[in-house]
GROMACS .gro file of C-alpha atoms in nm:
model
  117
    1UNK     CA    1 -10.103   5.064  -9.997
    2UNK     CA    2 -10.042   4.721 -10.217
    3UNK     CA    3 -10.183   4.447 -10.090
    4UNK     CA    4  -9.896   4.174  -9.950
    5UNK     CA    5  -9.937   3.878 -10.120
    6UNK     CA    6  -9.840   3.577  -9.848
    7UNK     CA    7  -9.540   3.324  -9.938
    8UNK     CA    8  -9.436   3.023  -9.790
    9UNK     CA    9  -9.111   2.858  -9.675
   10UNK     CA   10  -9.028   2.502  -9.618
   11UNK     CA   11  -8.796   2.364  -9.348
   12UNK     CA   12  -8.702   2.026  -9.310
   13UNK     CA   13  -8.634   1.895  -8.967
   14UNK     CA   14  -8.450   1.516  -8.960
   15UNK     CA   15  -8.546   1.301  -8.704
   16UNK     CA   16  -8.319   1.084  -8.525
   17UNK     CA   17  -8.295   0.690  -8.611
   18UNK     CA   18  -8.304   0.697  -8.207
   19UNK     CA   19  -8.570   0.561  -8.003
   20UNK     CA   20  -8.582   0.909  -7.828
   21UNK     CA   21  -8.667   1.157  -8.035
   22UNK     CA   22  -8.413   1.422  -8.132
   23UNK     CA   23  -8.457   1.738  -8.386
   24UNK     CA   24  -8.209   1.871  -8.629
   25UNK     CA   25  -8.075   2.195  -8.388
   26UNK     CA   26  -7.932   2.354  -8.753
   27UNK     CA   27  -8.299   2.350  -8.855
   28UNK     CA   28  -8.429   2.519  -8.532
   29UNK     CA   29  -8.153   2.765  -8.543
   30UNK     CA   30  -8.231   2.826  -8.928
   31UNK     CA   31  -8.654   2.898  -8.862
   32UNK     CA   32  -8.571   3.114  -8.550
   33UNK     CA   33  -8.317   3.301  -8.802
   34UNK     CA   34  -8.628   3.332  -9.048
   35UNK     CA   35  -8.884   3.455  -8.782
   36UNK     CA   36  -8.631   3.698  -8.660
   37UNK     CA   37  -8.621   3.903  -8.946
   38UNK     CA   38  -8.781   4.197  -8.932
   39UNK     CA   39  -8.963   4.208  -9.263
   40UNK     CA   40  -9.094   3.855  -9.210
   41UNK     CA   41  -9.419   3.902  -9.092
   42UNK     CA   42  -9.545   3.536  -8.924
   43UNK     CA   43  -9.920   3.439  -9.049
   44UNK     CA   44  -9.954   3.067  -9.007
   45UNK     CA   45  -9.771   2.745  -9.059
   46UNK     CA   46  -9.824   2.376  -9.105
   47UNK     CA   47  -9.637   2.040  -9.032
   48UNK     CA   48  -9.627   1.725  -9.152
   49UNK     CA   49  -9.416   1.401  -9.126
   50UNK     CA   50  -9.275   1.221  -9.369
   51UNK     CA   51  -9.245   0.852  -9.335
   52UNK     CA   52  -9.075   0.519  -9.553
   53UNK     CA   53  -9.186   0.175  -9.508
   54UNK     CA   54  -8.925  -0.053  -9.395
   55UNK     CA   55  -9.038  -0.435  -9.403
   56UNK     CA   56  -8.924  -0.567  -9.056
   57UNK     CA   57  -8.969  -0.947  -8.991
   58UNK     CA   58  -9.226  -0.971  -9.233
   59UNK     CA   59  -9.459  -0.703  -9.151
   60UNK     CA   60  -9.434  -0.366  -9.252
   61UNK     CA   61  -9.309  -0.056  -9.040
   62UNK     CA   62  -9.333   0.295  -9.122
   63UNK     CA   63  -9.017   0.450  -9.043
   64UNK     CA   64  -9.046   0.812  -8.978
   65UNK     CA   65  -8.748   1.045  -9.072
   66UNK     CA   66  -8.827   1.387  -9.146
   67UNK     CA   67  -9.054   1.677  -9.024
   68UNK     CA   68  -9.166   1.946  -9.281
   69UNK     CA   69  -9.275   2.259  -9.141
   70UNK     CA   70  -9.434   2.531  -9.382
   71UNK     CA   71  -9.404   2.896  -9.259
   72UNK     CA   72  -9.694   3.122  -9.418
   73UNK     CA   73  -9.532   3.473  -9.401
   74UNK     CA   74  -9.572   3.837  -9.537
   75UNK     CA   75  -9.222   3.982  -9.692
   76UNK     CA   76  -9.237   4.356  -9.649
   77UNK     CA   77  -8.893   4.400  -9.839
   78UNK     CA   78  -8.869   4.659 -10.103
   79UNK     CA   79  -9.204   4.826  -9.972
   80UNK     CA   80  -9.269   5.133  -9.787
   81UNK     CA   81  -9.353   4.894  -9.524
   82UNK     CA   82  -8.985   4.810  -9.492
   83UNK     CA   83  -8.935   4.784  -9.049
   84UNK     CA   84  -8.532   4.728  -9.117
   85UNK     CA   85  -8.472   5.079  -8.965
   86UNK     CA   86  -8.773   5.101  -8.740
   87UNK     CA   87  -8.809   5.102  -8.368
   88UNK     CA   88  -8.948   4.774  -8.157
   89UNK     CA   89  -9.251   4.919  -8.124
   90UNK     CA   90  -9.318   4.981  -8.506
   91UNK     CA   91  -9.264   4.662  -8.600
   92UNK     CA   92  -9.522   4.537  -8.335
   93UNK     CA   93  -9.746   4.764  -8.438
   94UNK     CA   94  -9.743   4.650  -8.855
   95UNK     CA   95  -9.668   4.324  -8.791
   96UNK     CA   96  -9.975   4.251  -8.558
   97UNK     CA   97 -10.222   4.464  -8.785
   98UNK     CA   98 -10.069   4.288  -9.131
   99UNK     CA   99 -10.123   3.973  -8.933
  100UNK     CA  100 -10.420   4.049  -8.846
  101UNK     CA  101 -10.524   4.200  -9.205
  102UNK     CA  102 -10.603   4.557  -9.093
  103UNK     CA  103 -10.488   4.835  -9.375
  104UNK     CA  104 -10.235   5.080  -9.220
  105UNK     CA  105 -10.278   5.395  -9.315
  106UNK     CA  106  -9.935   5.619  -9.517
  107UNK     CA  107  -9.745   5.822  -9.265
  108UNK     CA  108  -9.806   6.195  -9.284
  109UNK     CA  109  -9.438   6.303  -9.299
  110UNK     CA  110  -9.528   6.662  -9.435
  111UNK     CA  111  -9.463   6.954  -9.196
  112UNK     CA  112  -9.604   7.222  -9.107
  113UNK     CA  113  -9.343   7.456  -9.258
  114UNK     CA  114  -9.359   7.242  -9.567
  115UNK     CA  115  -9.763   7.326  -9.625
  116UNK     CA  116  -9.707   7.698  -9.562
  117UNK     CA  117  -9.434   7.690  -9.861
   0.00000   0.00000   0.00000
């Protein structure tokens, strides 16, 4: 079986200019889109904020505006791993043990019938 290499996505989240802090519900909606997909298996992630300095009565502020999250993933597309027409229960199965790094061993799809011929 090929090893999967892992790949990364970025999603920007704006912050609102609010005191209260609200998220961008297009980004949400867009990352729980990615995780959904059946071929994306989830491995890790990382966050970070991203922040301007805004000079406010003389002293400076840092302003921030934007949270970048980093989704570390496995794409089993175009493999024989492909889950797309897969039970639940399959894609548990692959997911947690590529997740985990385990080596899933080829289906035996040969029949009986089909050895004795």
């Amino acid at each position: 079986m090929p090893m999967h290499n892992p790949k990364h996505k970025l999603f920007s989240i704006r912050i609102s200019e609010k005191k209260k802090i609200e998220f961008d519900q297009v980004a949400f909606d867009m990352i729980n889109d990615f995780l959904s997909e059946s071929n994306n298996v989830y491995i890790n992630h990382s966050i970070t904020v991203l922040s301007s300095p805004i000079i406010d009565y003389q002293r400076i502020v840092s302003y921030n505006h934007h949270i970048i999250v980093s989704l570390i993933y496995k794409d089993l597309n175009e493999t024989e791993l492909d889950l797309s027409k897969t039970s639940k229960k399959t894609k548990e199965i692959v997911k947690k043990s590529i997740a985990l790094g385990e080596k899933i061993p080829m289906p035996n799809i040969e029949t009986d019938f089909e050895k004795k011929c």
